[in-house]
């Protein structure tokens, strides 16, 4: 099958293991994202795929050609790989057209220029061919970097946090354009990011990497988000409220009432994680009045608000938790505020209190 195949990859810097028996596949036409915090080995894995880091153990295959195995290391320039980095890596002394043709040294000059112009037209930058990089914005430079990466008709494209240097609005625009172009070319793409929202947007599949140098979970974005295998993976996607307790009769007792779970046995000590959007605020009217709470603070983020609340009564009186709601929040208009938990946004994991 065309694409990237990495099997049994292990890597260490001195006595520190950063990759432990990692295997993955990136089929042609798919974008696979390596997601995890700094230091988990995701960039090292990308560099091994590209030949920028020497393979220590395992095999790397691209389109059924073994490009790296013990005793054999194909140079990066012979792997037919396109690269995009967060600093764009454009040559400041070369014009845009010369930057894009730089990797087309095996082509006749006229053919290389034609191919480069085709790629510049694809990314909407053909009119800037005669300019130098410093004359362009960051978003425009990133489009040039994409054109240069795709110009040699690569078998594989590697993206190393390519949008982190852009402002919020430009980042959203450029990553959407980049994804459309990559899908149009049907090239296998592996991307590194520590931004879970970016991974959810870009990836066909996500590989979550832990600080043990292993892939902790692999799957479609929806699977990773709604069915995280452990607390570490769940917390990658943002802040969590948590309740520690013991399961009795298939439920965990809490200040919000009993919360049912099918993921733990009776008598088991567990930690219940609740996403901020899993706590619902209301006026307390209706058959289920919910738990009375005090609003500590509310901050509008644009399309949503983060509200910090504290329990008004009970054994855990004063305990705080975080809520995310759509739009602006007006506590005064609501009156006395109550809360309940939506079980669809809860996750239960074994928890050793010691």
CSV table of N, CA, C and O in Angstrom, one decimal, residues 228-307:
chain,number,residue,atom,x,y,z
A,228,UNK,N,-11.7,8.7,25.1
A,228,UNK,CA,-10.3,8.7,25.5
A,228,UNK,C,-10.0,7.5,26.4
A,228,UNK,O,-10.8,7.1,27.3
A,229,UNK,N,-8.9,6.8,26.1
A,229,UNK,CA,-8.6,5.5,26.8
A,229,UNK,C,-8.2,5.7,28.3
A,229,UNK,O,-8.3,4.8,29.1
A,230,UNK,N,-7.7,6.9,28.6
A,230,UNK,CA,-7.3,7.1,30.0
A,230,UNK,C,-7.3,8.6,30.3
A,230,UNK,O,-7.6,9.5,29.4
A,231,UNK,N,-7.0,8.9,31.5
A,231,UNK,CA,-7.1,10.3,32.0
A,231,UNK,C,-6.1,11.2,31.3
A,231,UNK,O,-6.4,12.4,31.0
A,232,UNK,N,-4.9,10.7,31.0
A,232,UNK,CA,-3.9,11.5,30.2
A,232,UNK,C,-4.5,12.0,28.9
A,232,UNK,O,-4.4,13.2,28.6
A,233,UNK,N,-5.1,11.1,28.1
A,233,UNK,CA,-5.6,11.4,26.8
A,233,UNK,C,-6.8,12.4,27.0
A,233,UNK,O,-6.9,13.4,26.2
A,234,UNK,N,-7.6,12.1,27.9
A,234,UNK,CA,-8.8,13.0,28.1
A,234,UNK,C,-8.4,14.4,28.4
A,234,UNK,O,-8.9,15.4,27.9
A,235,UNK,N,-7.3,14.6,29.2
A,235,UNK,CA,-6.9,15.9,29.7
A,235,UNK,C,-6.2,16.7,28.6
A,235,UNK,O,-6.0,17.9,28.7
A,236,UNK,N,-5.7,16.0,27.5
A,236,UNK,CA,-5.0,16.7,26.4
A,236,UNK,C,-6.0,17.7,25.7
A,236,UNK,O,-5.5,18.6,25.1
A,237,UNK,N,-7.3,17.4,25.8
A,237,UNK,CA,-8.2,18.2,25.1
A,237,UNK,C,-8.8,19.4,25.9
A,237,UNK,O,-9.8,19.9,25.5
A,238,UNK,N,-8.2,19.7,27.0
A,238,UNK,CA,-8.6,20.9,27.7
A,238,UNK,C,-8.8,20.6,29.2
A,238,UNK,O,-8.7,19.4,29.6
A,239,UNK,N,-9.1,21.6,30.0
A,239,UNK,CA,-9.3,21.4,31.4
A,239,UNK,C,-10.5,20.5,31.7
A,239,UNK,O,-11.5,20.4,30.9
A,240,UNK,N,-10.4,19.8,32.8
A,240,UNK,CA,-11.4,18.9,33.3
A,240,UNK,C,-11.8,19.2,34.7
A,240,UNK,O,-10.9,19.5,35.5
A,241,UNK,N,-13.1,19.0,35.1
A,241,UNK,CA,-13.5,18.9,36.5
A,241,UNK,C,-13.3,17.5,36.9
A,241,UNK,O,-13.5,16.6,36.0
A,242,UNK,N,-13.0,17.2,38.1
A,242,UNK,CA,-13.0,15.8,38.5
A,242,UNK,C,-13.6,15.6,39.9
A,242,UNK,O,-13.6,16.4,40.7
A,243,UNK,N,-14.1,14.4,40.0
A,243,UNK,CA,-14.7,13.9,41.3
A,243,UNK,C,-14.1,12.5,41.6
A,243,UNK,O,-14.2,11.6,40.7
A,244,UNK,N,-13.5,12.3,42.7
A,244,UNK,CA,-13.0,11.0,43.2
A,244,UNK,C,-14.1,10.4,44.0
A,244,UNK,O,-14.7,11.0,44.9
A,245,UNK,N,-14.3,9.1,43.8
A,245,UNK,CA,-15.3,8.4,44.5
A,245,UNK,C,-15.3,6.9,44.4
A,245,UNK,O,-14.4,6.3,43.8
A,246,UNK,N,-16.2,6.2,45.0
A,246,UNK,CA,-16.4,4.8,44.9
A,246,UNK,C,-17.7,4.4,44.2
A,246,UNK,O,-18.7,5.1,44.4
A,247,UNK,N,-17.6,3.5,43.3
A,247,UNK,CA,-18.8,3.1,42.6
A,247,UNK,C,-19.7,2.2,43.5
A,247,UNK,O,-19.3,1.2,44.1
A,248,UNK,N,-21.0,2.6,43.6
A,248,UNK,CA,-22.0,1.8,44.3
A,248,UNK,C,-23.2,1.7,43.4
A,248,UNK,O,-23.8,2.7,42.9
A,249,UNK,N,-23.6,0.5,43.2
A,249,UNK,CA,-24.8,0.2,42.4
A,249,UNK,C,-24.8,0.9,41.0
A,249,UNK,O,-25.7,1.5,40.6
A,250,UNK,N,-23.6,0.8,40.4
A,250,UNK,CA,-23.4,1.3,39.1
A,250,UNK,C,-23.4,2.8,39.0
A,250,UNK,O,-23.6,3.4,37.9
A,251,UNK,N,-23.1,3.5,40.1
A,251,UNK,CA,-23.1,5.0,40.0
A,251,UNK,C,-22.1,5.6,41.0
A,251,UNK,O,-21.7,4.9,41.9
A,252,UNK,N,-21.7,6.8,40.7
A,252,UNK,CA,-20.7,7.5,41.6
A,252,UNK,C,-21.5,8.6,42.3
A,252,UNK,O,-22.1,9.5,41.6
A,253,UNK,N,-21.4,8.7,43.6
A,253,UNK,CA,-22.1,9.7,44.3
A,253,UNK,C,-21.3,11.0,44.2
A,253,UNK,O,-20.1,11.0,44.3
A,254,UNK,N,-22.0,12.1,44.1
A,254,UNK,CA,-21.4,13.4,43.9
A,254,UNK,C,-22.3,14.5,44.4
A,254,UNK,O,-23.5,14.3,44.7
A,255,UNK,N,-21.8,15.7,44.5
A,255,UNK,CA,-22.6,16.9,44.9
A,255,UNK,C,-23.7,17.2,43.9
A,255,UNK,O,-24.7,17.9,44.1
A,256,UNK,N,-23.6,16.6,42.7
A,256,UNK,CA,-24.5,16.8,41.6
A,256,UNK,C,-25.5,15.6,41.6
A,256,UNK,O,-26.3,15.4,40.6
A,257,UNK,N,-25.5,14.7,42.6
A,257,UNK,CA,-26.3,13.6,42.6
A,257,UNK,C,-25.5,12.3,42.1
A,257,UNK,O,-24.3,12.4,41.8
A,258,UNK,N,-26.2,11.2,42.0
A,258,UNK,CA,-25.6,10.0,41.6
A,258,UNK,C,-25.4,10.1,40.0
A,258,UNK,O,-26.3,10.4,39.3
A,259,UNK,N,-24.2,9.8,39.6
A,259,UNK,CA,-23.9,9.8,38.2
A,259,UNK,C,-23.6,8.4,37.7
A,259,UNK,O,-22.6,7.7,38.2
A,260,UNK,N,-24.4,7.8,36.9
A,260,UNK,CA,-24.3,6.4,36.5
A,260,UNK,C,-23.1,6.2,35.6
A,260,UNK,O,-22.6,7.1,34.9
A,261,UNK,N,-22.5,5.0,35.7
A,261,UNK,CA,-21.4,4.6,34.9
A,261,UNK,C,-21.4,3.1,34.6
A,261,UNK,O,-21.8,2.3,35.5
A,262,UNK,N,-21.1,2.8,33.4
A,262,UNK,CA,-20.9,1.3,33.1
A,262,UNK,C,-19.5,0.9,32.9
A,262,UNK,O,-19.2,-0.2,32.5
A,263,UNK,N,-18.6,1.9,33.3
A,263,UNK,CA,-17.2,1.7,33.0
A,263,UNK,C,-16.4,1.2,34.2
A,263,UNK,O,-15.1,1.2,34.2
A,264,UNK,N,-17.0,0.9,35.3
A,264,UNK,CA,-16.3,0.5,36.5
A,264,UNK,C,-17.2,-0.5,37.4
A,264,UNK,O,-18.4,-0.5,37.3
A,265,UNK,N,-16.5,-1.3,38.2
A,265,UNK,CA,-17.2,-2.3,39.0
A,265,UNK,C,-17.6,-1.7,40.3
A,265,UNK,O,-17.0,-0.7,40.8
A,266,UNK,N,-18.7,-2.2,40.9
A,266,UNK,CA,-19.1,-1.8,42.3
A,266,UNK,C,-17.9,-2.0,43.3
A,266,UNK,O,-17.2,-3.0,43.3
A,267,UNK,N,-17.7,-0.9,44.1
A,267,UNK,CA,-16.7,-1.0,45.1
A,267,UNK,C,-15.3,-0.5,44.6
A,267,UNK,O,-14.4,-0.3,45.4
A,268,UNK,N,-15.2,-0.2,43.3
A,268,UNK,CA,-14.0,0.3,42.7
A,268,UNK,C,-13.8,1.8,42.9
A,268,UNK,O,-14.7,2.6,42.8
A,269,UNK,N,-12.5,2.2,43.3
A,269,UNK,CA,-12.2,3.6,43.5
A,269,UNK,C,-12.0,4.2,42.1
A,269,UNK,O,-11.2,3.6,41.3
A,270,UNK,N,-12.6,5.3,41.7
A,270,UNK,CA,-12.5,5.8,40.4
A,270,UNK,C,-12.4,7.3,40.5
A,270,UNK,O,-12.6,8.0,41.5
A,271,UNK,N,-11.9,7.9,39.3
A,271,UNK,CA,-12.0,9.3,39.1
A,271,UNK,C,-12.9,9.6,38.0
A,271,UNK,O,-12.8,9.1,36.9
A,272,UNK,N,-13.9,10.5,38.3
A,272,UNK,CA,-14.8,10.9,37.3
A,272,UNK,C,-14.4,12.2,36.7
A,272,UNK,O,-14.3,13.2,37.5
A,273,UNK,N,-14.1,12.3,35.4
A,273,UNK,CA,-13.8,13.5,34.7
A,273,UNK,C,-15.0,14.1,34.0
A,273,UNK,O,-15.8,13.4,33.4
A,274,UNK,N,-15.2,15.4,34.2
A,274,UNK,CA,-16.3,16.1,33.6
A,274,UNK,C,-15.8,17.3,32.7
A,274,UNK,O,-15.2,18.2,33.3
A,275,UNK,N,-16.1,17.2,31.5
A,275,UNK,CA,-15.7,18.4,30.6
A,275,UNK,C,-16.5,19.6,31.1
A,275,UNK,O,-17.6,19.5,31.5
A,276,UNK,N,-15.9,20.8,30.9
A,276,UNK,CA,-16.6,22.0,31.3
A,276,UNK,C,-18.0,22.2,30.6
A,276,UNK,O,-18.9,22.6,31.2
A,277,UNK,N,-18.1,21.7,29.4
A,277,UNK,CA,-19.4,21.8,28.7
A,277,UNK,C,-20.3,20.7,29.2
A,277,UNK,O,-21.5,20.7,28.8
A,278,UNK,N,-19.9,19.8,30.0
A,278,UNK,CA,-20.7,18.8,30.6
A,278,UNK,C,-21.5,19.2,31.8
A,278,UNK,O,-22.3,18.4,32.3
A,279,UNK,N,-21.2,20.4,32.3
A,279,UNK,CA,-21.9,20.9,33.4
A,279,UNK,C,-22.9,22.0,32.9
A,279,UNK,O,-22.5,22.9,32.2
A,280,UNK,N,-24.2,21.7,33.2
A,280,UNK,CA,-25.3,22.6,32.6
A,280,UNK,C,-25.8,23.5,33.7
A,280,UNK,O,-26.1,23.1,34.8
A,281,UNK,N,-25.8,24.8,33.4
A,281,UNK,CA,-26.3,25.8,34.4
A,281,UNK,C,-27.8,26.2,34.0
A,281,UNK,O,-28.1,26.3,32.8
A,282,UNK,N,-28.6,26.3,35.0
A,282,UNK,CA,-30.0,26.7,34.7
A,282,UNK,C,-30.6,27.4,36.0
A,282,UNK,O,-29.9,27.5,37.0
A,283,UNK,N,-31.9,27.7,35.9
A,283,UNK,CA,-32.5,28.5,37.0
A,283,UNK,C,-33.1,27.6,38.1
A,283,UNK,O,-33.7,28.1,39.1
A,284,UNK,N,-32.9,26.3,38.0
A,284,UNK,CA,-33.4,25.4,39.0
A,284,UNK,C,-34.9,25.1,39.0
A,284,UNK,O,-35.4,24.3,39.8
A,285,UNK,N,-35.6,25.6,38.0
A,285,UNK,CA,-37.0,25.3,37.9
A,285,UNK,C,-37.2,24.0,37.1
A,285,UNK,O,-36.4,23.6,36.4
A,286,UNK,N,-38.3,23.3,37.4
A,286,UNK,CA,-38.5,22.1,36.8
A,286,UNK,C,-38.5,20.9,37.8
A,286,UNK,O,-38.3,21.1,39.0
A,287,UNK,N,-38.7,19.7,37.2
A,287,UNK,CA,-38.7,18.5,38.1
A,287,UNK,C,-37.4,18.2,38.8
A,287,UNK,O,-37.4,17.8,40.0
A,288,UNK,N,-36.3,18.5,38.1
A,288,UNK,CA,-35.0,18.2,38.7
A,288,UNK,C,-34.3,19.6,39.0
A,288,UNK,O,-33.8,20.2,38.0
A,289,UNK,N,-34.4,20.1,40.2
A,289,UNK,CA,-33.9,21.4,40.5
A,289,UNK,C,-32.4,21.5,40.3
A,289,UNK,O,-31.9,22.6,40.1
A,290,UNK,N,-31.7,20.4,40.4
A,290,UNK,CA,-30.2,20.5,40.3
A,290,UNK,C,-29.6,20.9,41.6
A,290,UNK,O,-30.2,21.1,42.6
A,291,UNK,N,-28.3,21.2,41.5
A,291,UNK,CA,-27.5,21.6,42.7
A,291,UNK,C,-27.3,23.1,42.7
A,291,UNK,O,-26.8,23.7,41.8
A,292,UNK,N,-27.7,23.8,43.8
A,292,UNK,CA,-27.5,25.2,43.9
A,292,UNK,C,-26.0,25.6,43.9
A,292,UNK,O,-25.2,25.0,44.7
A,293,UNK,N,-25.6,26.6,43.2
A,293,UNK,CA,-24.2,27.0,43.1
A,293,UNK,C,-24.1,28.6,43.1
A,293,UNK,O,-25.1,29.3,42.8
A,294,UNK,N,-22.9,29.0,43.5
A,294,UNK,CA,-22.6,30.5,43.4
A,294,UNK,C,-21.7,30.7,42.2
A,294,UNK,O,-20.8,29.9,42.0
A,295,UNK,N,-21.9,31.8,41.4
A,295,UNK,CA,-21.0,32.1,40.3
A,295,UNK,C,-19.8,32.9,40.9
A,295,UNK,O,-20.0,34.0,41.5
A,296,UNK,N,-18.6,32.4,40.7
A,296,UNK,CA,-17.4,33.1,41.1
A,296,UNK,C,-16.9,34.1,40.1
A,296,UNK,O,-16.5,35.2,40.4
A,297,UNK,N,-16.9,33.7,38.8
A,297,UNK,CA,-16.5,34.6,37.8
A,297,UNK,C,-17.0,34.1,36.4
A,297,UNK,O,-17.4,32.9,36.3
A,298,UNK,N,-17.1,35.0,35.5
A,298,UNK,CA,-17.5,34.6,34.1
A,298,UNK,C,-16.7,35.4,33.1
A,298,UNK,O,-16.6,36.6,33.3
A,299,UNK,N,-16.2,34.7,32.1
A,299,UNK,CA,-15.4,35.4,31.1
A,299,UNK,C,-15.8,35.0,29.7
A,299,UNK,O,-15.9,33.8,29.4
A,300,UNK,N,-16.2,36.0,28.9
A,300,UNK,CA,-16.7,35.8,27.6
A,300,UNK,C,-15.4,35.6,26.7
A,300,UNK,O,-14.5,36.4,26.6
A,301,UNK,N,-15.5,34.5,25.9
A,301,UNK,CA,-14.3,34.2,25.0
A,301,UNK,C,-14.7,34.4,23.5
A,301,UNK,O,-13.9,34.2,22.6
A,302,UNK,N,-15.9,34.9,23.3
A,302,UNK,CA,-16.4,35.2,21.9
A,302,UNK,C,-17.6,34.3,21.7
A,302,UNK,O,-18.7,34.7,21.9
A,303,UNK,N,-17.4,33.1,21.2
A,303,UNK,CA,-18.5,32.2,20.9
A,303,UNK,C,-18.9,31.4,22.1
A,303,UNK,O,-19.9,30.7,22.1
A,304,UNK,N,-18.2,31.5,23.2
A,304,UNK,CA,-18.6,30.8,24.4
A,304,UNK,C,-18.1,31.6,25.6
A,304,UNK,O,-17.3,32.6,25.5
A,305,UNK,N,-18.5,31.2,26.8
A,305,UNK,CA,-18.0,31.8,28.1
A,305,UNK,C,-17.5,30.7,29.0
A,305,UNK,O,-18.1,29.6,29.0
A,306,UNK,N,-16.5,31.0,29.8
A,306,UNK,CA,-16.0,30.2,30.8
A,306,UNK,C,-16.5,30.7,32.1
A,306,UNK,O,-16.2,31.9,32.5
A,307,UNK,N,-17.3,29.9,32.9
A,307,UNK,CA,-17.9,30.3,34.1
A,307,UNK,C,-17.3,29.5,35.2
A,307,UNK,O,-17.3,28.2,35.2
